[in-house]
Coordinates of C-alpha atoms in Angstrom, one line a residue:
Chain Z
M1 CA -23.3 10.4 13.4
T2 CA -23.6 13.7 11.5
D3 CA -26.9 14.9 9.7
R4 CA -28.1 12.7 7.2
I5 CA -27.3 14.4 4.0
F6 CA -29.7 12.1 1.7
N7 CA -33.7 11.6 2.0
A8 CA -36.0 10.1 -0.6
D9 CA -36.0 13.6 -2.5
T10 CA -32.5 14.1 -3.1
T11 CA -30.1 13.2 -6.2
P12 CA -26.8 11.6 -5.5
V13 CA -24.4 12.4 -8.7
L14 CA -20.8 10.8 -8.5
A15 CA -18.0 13.2 -7.3
L16 CA -16.2 15.5 -10.0
G17 CA -13.7 13.1 -11.5
Y18 CA -15.2 9.7 -10.2
R19 CA -15.9 7.2 -12.8
F20 CA -17.9 4.0 -12.5
Q21 CA -17.3 0.8 -14.3
W22 CA -17.3 -2.5 -14.9
E23 CA -14.0 -4.5 -14.2
P24 CA -13.9 -7.7 -16.2
A25 CA -10.7 -8.2 -14.8
Q26 CA -11.4 -7.3 -11.3
D27 CA -14.5 -9.3 -11.6
C28 CA -16.6 -6.5 -10.0
Y29 CA -18.0 -2.9 -10.1
V30 CA -15.2 -0.5 -9.4
L31 CA -14.8 3.0 -9.2
L32 CA -12.0 5.4 -10.6
Y33 CA -10.8 8.7 -9.2
P34 CA -7.7 10.7 -10.1
E35 CA -4.7 7.9 -9.8
G36 CA -6.9 5.5 -7.6
M37 CA -10.0 2.8 -7.9
V38 CA -12.0 1.4 -5.3
K39 CA -13.2 -1.8 -5.4
L40 CA -17.3 -2.4 -5.2
N41 CA -18.7 -5.6 -3.1
P42 CA -22.1 -6.1 -5.2
A43 CA -24.1 -3.9 -3.3
A44 CA -22.7 -0.8 -3.2
G45 CA -22.0 -1.7 -7.4
E46 CA -26.0 -2.6 -7.5
I47 CA -26.3 1.7 -5.8
L48 CA -23.4 3.3 -7.3
K49 CA -24.4 2.0 -10.9
R50 CA -28.0 3.3 -10.8
V51 CA -26.8 6.9 -9.4
S52 CA -24.2 7.1 -12.5
E53 CA -26.2 5.8 -15.0
K54 CA -29.2 8.1 -14.9
K55 CA -29.8 11.3 -12.6
Q56 CA -33.1 10.2 -10.0
T57 CA -34.1 10.5 -6.5
V58 CA -32.6 8.0 -4.0
G59 CA -36.6 7.4 -3.6
E60 CA -36.9 6.6 -6.9
L61 CA -33.1 4.7 -6.9
I62 CA -35.2 2.2 -4.1
A63 CA -37.9 1.9 -5.9
E64 CA -35.8 0.3 -8.8
L65 CA -33.8 -1.5 -6.8
K66 CA -37.0 -3.5 -5.3
E67 CA -37.7 -4.1 -8.4
A68 CA -34.5 -5.7 -9.0
F69 CA -34.7 -7.4 -6.2
N70 CA -37.9 -9.0 -5.5
G71 CA -39.3 -6.3 -3.0
A72 CA -36.2 -6.9 -0.9
D73 CA -36.2 -4.1 1.9
L74 CA -33.4 -2.7 1.8
D75 CA -34.0 1.4 2.3
D76 CA -31.9 1.4 5.6
D77 CA -29.1 -0.4 3.8
V78 CA -29.2 2.2 0.7
Y79 CA -29.2 5.2 3.0
Q80 CA -26.1 4.1 5.1
F81 CA -24.5 3.4 2.2
L82 CA -24.9 6.6 0.7
E83 CA -24.2 8.3 3.4
E84 CA -21.0 5.9 3.9
A85 CA -20.1 7.2 0.0
H86 CA -20.4 10.6 0.7
D87 CA -18.0 10.4 3.7
N88 CA -15.5 9.1 1.6
D89 CA -16.2 12.0 -0.8
W90 CA -17.5 9.6 -3.7
I91 CA -20.9 11.0 -3.9
R92 CA -22.6 14.3 -3.6
P93 CA -26.2 15.8 -3.7
E94 CA -27.0 17.5 -6.5
Chain U
M1 CA -5.9 -13.3 -9.0
T2 CA -5.5 -15.6 -12.3
T3 CA -2.4 -16.0 -14.2
T4 CA -1.3 -18.1 -16.5
G5 CA -1.0 -21.9 -16.0
S6 CA 1.9 -21.7 -18.2
D7 CA 5.5 -22.1 -17.6
Q8 CA 7.1 -18.8 -18.6
N9 CA 8.6 -18.1 -15.2
K10 CA 12.2 -17.6 -15.3
A11 CA 14.5 -17.4 -12.2
P12 CA 15.1 -14.4 -10.8
G13 CA 18.8 -13.4 -11.1
S14 CA 18.9 -12.5 -7.4
T15 CA 18.4 -15.9 -6.5
G16 CA 19.3 -18.1 -9.1
G17 CA 16.8 -20.7 -8.2
A18 CA 13.7 -22.4 -9.5
V19 CA 10.6 -19.8 -9.2
G20 CA 8.7 -21.6 -6.7
M21 CA 4.7 -22.0 -6.8
N22 CA 4.7 -18.9 -4.0
V23 CA 6.1 -16.2 -6.2
R24 CA 4.0 -17.5 -9.3
D25 CA 0.8 -17.4 -7.4
S26 CA 1.7 -14.1 -6.4
I27 CA 1.9 -12.0 -9.6
R28 CA -0.8 -10.3 -10.2
Q29 CA -1.7 -7.8 -12.5
P30 CA -0.2 -4.9 -13.5
L31 CA -3.1 -1.5 -12.4
W32 CA -1.0 1.5 -12.9
L33 CA 0.4 2.2 -16.6
L34 CA 2.9 5.3 -15.8
A35 CA 3.6 6.1 -19.6
E36 CA 6.6 8.0 -20.0
L37 CA 5.6 9.6 -23.7
T38 CA 9.0 11.5 -24.2
Y39 CA 11.9 13.6 -22.2
A40 CA 11.5 16.1 -23.9
C41 CA 10.6 18.6 -21.2
P42 CA 10.4 23.4 -21.7
L43 CA 11.2 23.1 -17.9
Q44 CA 14.7 22.3 -16.4
C45 CA 13.6 21.7 -12.7
P46 CA 16.3 20.6 -10.7
Y47 CA 14.4 17.0 -8.8
C48 CA 13.3 15.9 -11.8
S49 CA 13.1 11.8 -11.6
N50 CA 14.0 11.4 -15.1
P51 CA 17.6 9.6 -15.4
M52 CA 20.5 11.6 -15.6
D53 CA 21.3 10.2 -19.1
F54 CA 17.6 11.4 -20.7
A55 CA 19.4 13.0 -23.3
S56 CA 21.1 9.7 -24.8
V57 CA 17.2 8.3 -25.7
K58 CA 16.7 9.8 -29.1
K59 CA 13.7 7.7 -30.6
E60 CA 10.5 7.7 -28.6
L61 CA 7.6 5.1 -29.7
T62 CA 5.6 6.0 -32.2
T63 CA 1.9 6.8 -31.9
E64 CA 0.7 3.5 -32.7
E65 CA 3.0 1.5 -30.6
W66 CA 1.9 3.4 -27.4
I67 CA -1.6 2.4 -28.1
N68 CA -0.8 -1.3 -28.2
V69 CA 1.3 -0.8 -25.0
F70 CA -2.1 0.4 -23.5
R71 CA -4.0 -1.7 -25.5
Q72 CA -2.2 -4.7 -23.7
A73 CA -1.9 -3.4 -20.1
R74 CA -5.4 -2.9 -20.3
E75 CA -6.4 -6.5 -21.5
M76 CA -3.7 -7.6 -18.3
G77 CA -6.7 -5.4 -16.0
A78 CA -4.5 -2.0 -15.6
T79 CA -6.9 1.0 -14.9
Q80 CA -5.1 3.6 -14.6
L81 CA -2.7 5.5 -17.1
G82 CA -0.4 7.9 -15.9
L83 CA 0.1 9.9 -19.2
S84 CA 4.1 11.8 -18.4
G85 CA 7.1 12.6 -19.2
G86 CA 9.1 14.6 -19.5
E87 CA 6.6 17.3 -20.6
P88 CA 4.0 15.2 -21.9
L89 CA 2.3 18.1 -24.3
T90 CA 5.2 18.1 -26.5
R91 CA 4.0 14.9 -27.8
P92 CA 1.8 16.3 -31.4
D93 CA -0.2 12.9 -31.0
L94 CA -1.3 13.6 -27.6
I95 CA -4.8 14.0 -28.4
E96 CA -5.2 10.0 -30.3
L97 CA -3.2 8.9 -27.1
I98 CA -5.9 9.8 -24.7
R99 CA -9.2 9.3 -26.9
E100 CA -7.8 5.7 -27.2
A101 CA -6.8 5.1 -23.9
R102 CA -10.2 6.4 -22.9
N103 CA -11.7 3.8 -25.5
L104 CA -10.3 1.0 -24.0
G105 CA -11.4 2.2 -20.4
F106 CA -8.4 3.4 -18.6
Y107 CA -8.5 6.2 -16.5
T108 CA -6.8 8.9 -17.3
N109 CA -4.5 10.9 -16.0
L110 CA -2.1 13.9 -17.8
I111 CA 0.8 14.8 -15.2
T112 CA 1.9 18.0 -16.6
S113 CA 4.0 21.0 -15.9
G114 CA 0.6 22.8 -18.1
V115 CA 3.4 24.5 -20.3
G116 CA 2.1 24.0 -23.6
L117 CA -1.7 23.7 -22.3
N118 CA -4.3 26.2 -23.3
A119 CA -7.8 26.7 -23.0
D120 CA -9.0 25.2 -25.6
K121 CA -6.8 22.1 -25.8
A122 CA -7.7 21.6 -21.8
K123 CA -11.4 21.5 -23.6
E124 CA -10.0 19.4 -26.5
F125 CA -8.6 16.7 -24.2
K126 CA -11.9 16.5 -22.0
E127 CA -13.8 15.9 -25.4
A128 CA -11.4 12.9 -26.2
G129 CA -12.7 11.2 -22.8
L130 CA -9.4 12.6 -20.5
D131 CA -10.5 12.7 -17.0
H132 CA -8.0 14.6 -14.5
I133 CA -5.2 16.8 -15.6
Q134 CA -2.6 17.6 -12.7
V135 CA -0.3 20.8 -12.5
S136 CA 2.7 21.0 -11.0
F137 CA 4.0 24.2 -9.4
Q138 CA 7.1 24.3 -8.3
A139 CA 6.5 27.2 -5.8
S140 CA 3.8 29.7 -4.3
S141 CA 5.6 32.5 -5.7
E142 CA 6.8 33.8 -9.4
D143 CA 10.3 34.9 -8.5
L144 CA 10.9 31.1 -6.5
N145 CA 8.7 29.2 -8.5
N146 CA 10.8 30.2 -12.0
L147 CA 14.3 29.8 -10.1
I148 CA 13.1 26.6 -9.6
A149 CA 11.8 25.3 -13.1
G150 CA 14.4 27.2 -15.3
T151 CA 12.0 29.0 -17.0
D152 CA 9.1 32.3 -16.4
A153 CA 6.1 29.8 -16.2
F154 CA 4.0 30.7 -13.1
Q155 CA 1.9 33.1 -14.5
H156 CA 0.9 30.8 -17.4
K157 CA 0.7 27.5 -15.1
I158 CA -2.0 30.0 -12.7
E159 CA -4.0 30.4 -16.1
M160 CA -4.1 27.0 -17.0
A161 CA -5.3 26.0 -13.0
K162 CA -8.0 28.0 -14.0
A163 CA -9.1 26.8 -17.3
V164 CA -8.1 22.9 -16.0
K165 CA -11.7 23.5 -13.9
A166 CA -13.3 25.8 -16.4
A167 CA -13.3 22.6 -18.7
G168 CA -14.9 20.4 -15.7
Y169 CA -12.0 18.7 -15.1
P170 CA -10.9 18.2 -10.9
M171 CA -8.6 21.0 -9.7
V172 CA -5.6 18.8 -8.9
L173 CA -2.2 21.3 -7.7
C174 CA 1.2 19.1 -7.1
F175 CA 3.7 21.0 -5.3
V176 CA 7.1 19.1 -5.5
T177 CA 8.5 20.3 -1.6
H178 CA 11.9 20.8 -0.8
R179 CA 14.5 22.6 1.5
Q180 CA 14.1 26.0 -0.9
N181 CA 9.9 26.1 -0.6
I182 CA 9.2 24.1 2.2
D183 CA 9.0 27.1 4.2
K184 CA 6.1 28.5 2.2
I185 CA 3.8 25.9 2.5
D186 CA 1.5 28.0 3.8
E187 CA 1.4 30.3 0.7
I188 CA 1.4 27.8 -1.6
L189 CA -2.2 26.1 0.7
D190 CA -3.5 29.7 0.1
L191 CA -2.5 30.0 -3.4
A192 CA -4.5 26.7 -4.0
I193 CA -7.5 27.5 -1.9
N194 CA -7.6 30.9 -4.2
L195 CA -7.9 28.5 -6.7
D196 CA -10.3 27.1 -5.5
A197 CA -8.5 23.3 -6.3
D198 CA -10.2 20.3 -5.3
Y199 CA -6.8 17.9 -4.7
V200 CA -3.5 19.7 -3.4
E201 CA -0.5 17.1 -3.2
L202 CA 2.6 18.2 -1.3
A203 CA 4.9 16.1 -3.1
T204 CA 8.7 15.7 -1.0
T205 CA 11.3 15.2 -3.3
Q206 CA 11.9 11.8 -4.0
Y207 CA 15.6 11.3 -3.7
Y208 CA 16.4 9.7 -7.4
G209 CA 18.0 11.0 -10.9
W210 CA 18.7 14.4 -10.5
A211 CA 17.2 14.8 -7.2
M212 CA 19.7 12.8 -6.3
H213 CA 22.8 14.4 -7.9
N214 CA 20.7 18.1 -6.1
R215 CA 20.4 16.1 -2.7
D216 CA 22.5 18.4 -0.3
Q217 CA 21.1 21.4 -1.8
L218 CA 17.2 19.9 -1.7
L219 CA 16.9 18.0 1.5
P220 CA 15.1 19.9 3.6
M221 CA 15.5 20.1 7.6
K222 CA 14.1 18.4 10.5
E223 CA 12.6 21.9 12.0
Q224 CA 11.3 22.6 8.2
L225 CA 9.2 19.3 8.0
V226 CA 8.3 19.8 11.8
R227 CA 6.8 22.8 10.9
A228 CA 5.6 21.9 7.5
E229 CA 3.6 19.2 8.8
A230 CA 1.6 21.4 11.5
I231 CA 0.9 23.6 9.2
A232 CA -0.3 21.2 6.3
H233 CA -2.1 19.4 9.4
E234 CA -4.1 22.7 10.4
Y235 CA -5.1 23.4 6.5
Q236 CA -6.4 20.1 6.2
E237 CA -8.7 20.4 9.2
K238 CA -10.0 23.6 8.1
Q239 CA -10.3 22.8 4.4
K240 CA -11.9 19.6 5.4
G241 CA -15.2 19.0 2.3
N242 CA -13.5 21.7 0.3
M243 CA -10.0 20.6 -0.2
K244 CA -8.3 17.3 -0.2
I245 CA -4.8 17.9 1.2
Y246 CA -2.2 15.1 0.6
Y247 CA 1.2 15.7 2.6
V248 CA 3.4 13.0 2.8
V249 CA 7.0 13.2 5.1
P250 CA 10.0 12.7 3.5
D251 CA 11.3 9.2 4.2
Y252 CA 14.8 10.6 4.9
Y253 CA 13.2 11.6 8.1
E254 CA 10.5 8.1 8.5
D255 CA 12.1 5.3 10.8
R256 CA 10.8 2.3 8.4
P257 CA 11.0 2.8 4.2
K258 CA 8.1 3.4 1.5
A259 CA 6.3 0.7 0.3
C260 CA 8.1 1.4 -2.6
M261 CA 5.3 0.7 -5.5
N262 CA 3.4 -1.3 -3.5
G263 CA 6.2 -4.4 -3.9
W264 CA 7.8 -4.5 -7.2
G265 CA 6.5 -5.5 -9.8
N266 CA 3.1 -6.0 -8.4
V267 CA 0.8 -3.2 -9.7
F268 CA 2.9 -0.7 -10.9
L269 CA 4.4 0.0 -14.9
T270 CA 6.1 2.4 -16.5
V271 CA 7.5 2.6 -20.1
T272 CA 9.8 4.6 -20.9
P273 CA 10.1 7.0 -23.9
D274 CA 12.1 4.3 -26.1
G275 CA 9.5 1.7 -24.9
T276 CA 11.7 0.1 -22.0
A277 CA 9.3 -1.9 -19.4
L278 CA 10.3 -1.4 -15.5
P279 CA 9.2 -1.8 -12.3
C280 CA 9.5 1.7 -11.2
H281 CA 10.6 4.7 -13.1
A282 CA 13.9 4.8 -11.8
A283 CA 14.9 1.3 -11.7
R284 CA 17.1 1.3 -15.2
E285 CA 19.6 2.5 -13.1
L286 CA 20.0 -0.8 -11.5
P287 CA 23.0 -3.0 -11.9
G288 CA 22.2 -6.4 -13.8
M289 CA 18.5 -5.4 -15.4
E290 CA 17.9 -6.6 -18.6
L291 CA 15.5 -3.4 -19.7
P292 CA 12.8 -5.6 -21.6
N293 CA 11.1 -3.5 -24.5
V294 CA 7.8 -3.4 -25.5
K295 CA 8.7 -3.4 -29.4
D296 CA 10.5 -7.0 -28.7
L297 CA 8.1 -8.7 -26.2
S298 CA 4.7 -8.5 -24.8
I299 CA 3.4 -6.6 -21.6
K300 CA 2.0 -10.2 -20.5
E301 CA 5.7 -12.0 -20.9
I302 CA 7.3 -8.9 -19.7
W303 CA 5.3 -8.8 -16.8
E304 CA 4.8 -12.2 -15.9
G305 CA 8.1 -13.6 -17.5
S306 CA 11.4 -11.3 -16.9
N307 CA 13.9 -11.3 -14.8
D308 CA 13.8 -7.3 -14.1
F309 CA 10.0 -8.3 -13.3
N310 CA 10.5 -11.5 -11.2
R311 CA 13.8 -10.1 -9.6
F312 CA 13.0 -8.8 -6.8
R313 CA 9.1 -10.0 -6.0
G314 CA 7.2 -12.1 -3.3
F315 CA 10.3 -12.6 -0.4
D316 CA 13.1 -14.6 -1.5
W317 CA 15.8 -12.0 -2.7
M318 CA 15.7 -10.5 1.1
K319 CA 18.7 -10.4 3.1
E320 CA 18.7 -9.5 6.7
P321 CA 17.9 -7.5 8.4
C322 CA 14.4 -7.8 6.4
R323 CA 13.9 -11.6 5.6
S324 CA 13.1 -12.5 9.2
C325 CA 11.4 -9.5 10.0
D326 CA 7.9 -9.3 11.2
E327 CA 7.1 -6.0 8.8
K328 CA 8.2 -7.2 5.4
E329 CA 4.6 -8.2 4.5
K330 CA 4.3 -4.2 4.7
D331 CA 7.0 -2.6 3.3
F332 CA 8.3 -4.9 1.0
G333 CA 12.0 -3.6 2.6
G334 CA 11.2 -0.4 1.2
C335 CA 13.4 0.9 -2.2
R336 CA 15.8 -1.1 -4.2
C337 CA 16.6 1.9 -6.2
Q338 CA 16.9 3.7 -3.1
A339 CA 19.1 0.6 -1.5
Y340 CA 21.1 0.5 -4.4
M341 CA 22.0 4.2 -4.3
L342 CA 23.2 4.2 -1.3
T343 CA 24.6 1.1 -0.7
G344 CA 25.8 -0.5 -3.6
D345 CA 23.5 -3.4 -3.7
P346 CA 19.7 -3.6 -4.5
A347 CA 19.1 -6.8 -2.9
M348 CA 19.9 -4.7 0.8
A349 CA 17.3 -3.3 3.0
D350 CA 16.3 0.4 2.3
P351 CA 18.8 2.4 4.2
V352 CA 16.1 4.6 5.7
C353 CA 14.4 1.6 8.1
T354 CA 16.3 2.1 11.5
K355 CA 16.9 -1.6 11.3
S356 CA 19.2 -1.9 8.8
P357 CA 22.9 -2.0 9.4
D358 CA 23.1 1.4 6.5
H359 CA 20.9 3.5 8.2
H360 CA 24.2 5.7 8.9
L361 CA 24.0 6.7 5.4
I362 CA 20.5 8.3 5.6
L363 CA 22.5 10.5 8.9
E364 CA 24.7 11.7 7.2
A365 CA 22.8 12.6 4.0
I366 CA 20.6 14.6 6.3
E367 CA 23.8 16.3 8.1
N368 CA 25.4 17.0 4.6
G369 CA 22.5 18.5 3.6
R370 CA 22.4 20.7 6.7
Q371 CA 26.2 21.8 5.9
E372 CA 25.1 22.8 2.9
A373 CA 22.2 24.2 3.8
E374 CA 24.5 26.5 6.6
K375 CA 27.1 27.8 4.0
P376 CA 27.1 31.5 3.1
A377 CA 25.2 32.0 -0.1
D378 CA 28.6 32.5 -2.2
I379 CA 30.0 29.4 -1.8
A380 CA 27.1 27.1 -1.5
K381 CA 26.6 24.2 -3.9
P382 CA 24.8 25.6 -7.1
L383 CA 21.7 23.5 -8.1
V384 CA 22.6 21.5 -11.5
F385 CA 19.3 22.0 -13.8
R386 CA 18.1 19.2 -15.9
N387 CA 18.4 19.9 -18.7
P388 CA 19.8 17.9 -22.3
K389 CA 23.0 19.9 -22.1
N390 CA 23.8 19.1 -18.5
S391 CA 23.0 15.4 -19.3
K392 CA 25.5 15.3 -21.9
E393 CA 27.9 17.0 -19.7
I394 CA 27.2 14.6 -16.5
C395 CA 26.7 11.5 -18.4
G396 CA 29.5 11.9 -21.3
L397 CA 27.4 11.4 -24.0

């Protein structure tokens, strides 16, 4: 692994040209970008929903997720996903 | 994927048999709607993919008819909308179409030459909900660009690329490469870097429509491609994290065909300016097409039930060597239009494939291109530019 991009104080935002939305026909959240689409699994959808809805730090985002999902221990999963999403150019730190 | 359980599916024309469950179950939803809003275009690019007889199309769909198409395709699950042409900016209702498409939830892509665009329009389109503008360039230098485009648009394109970025879109540039500009690939990429582009597509000319007519003059030579590919990869490495460079090898030099349209009637739907629905933008030229029109039938009826869209779905239509090929699920036998143009039969293997008995046709085309390239300029075949006059003359309209 290279250096981590995100820590509790970083604010992730969607990369330029990316749009996040619910797709009824796909029954999942998707990321849309120039001439392409990524279907997101439920966990990725919940994280990126919070990235796209409002500007908040990773720390705040994790706190919100914990509240929504009964205090589940999900810190590592969120960080891992954010790094992967960054590697894919879906998000960037503000 | 849930499709209807109704019995709309008719027998595909190519097999004459009933459509088995395997075919119906394999009908997916359209994901991509390419709306060719118009064939009007201020440019005359000799590699245009529009049909040679585009001048015969007089009546374009109205604003309401287009919006109706968008709504139906969106309801079926399409997410990507390409607003294309011709030059879509020649449609005075473009902003209204963008607004409606965005309200419906489409990711809206404007595919333009930039001619007819200005900074204010780029901003207004953004406010109306346009997600992405792709500006096409014909070359990296003014002289060559203008020669190929048949008009002096180069400086304006540069300004428009900048205006697109300034209006808050990602800058997406498309260079169509061919024998006459591919040696300038480093200049093309330097231009993109100077413009601070986000995405650069080095789109190799595909030999359909006008490009097929001009193939001998446009098909690059192997040594040109080897060089261009090396340069493209070098820039890809250097620009990692800054600018994404897409480079696709022309299929004439591949061993296996492209998975054309990701499979016939699988994810891609084109609607032409007069409302004809096609599984791909070149399919109008195939023999035996019924060419359903969105003015007569719903998109759902066309997508699920028309003979045209069912004709090459699944694998039952295939002949050998495709039928028993273990790679058929990867490339679907390649491109039906290319198979037809080169062999006269759209159900044959795409001759690009080295397993095809017709592969020699590709090698001959490459050889013809080489002979043409080696001719002195004064006896070389001139490029035939895409314009209404040539369309009428060549097609006897």
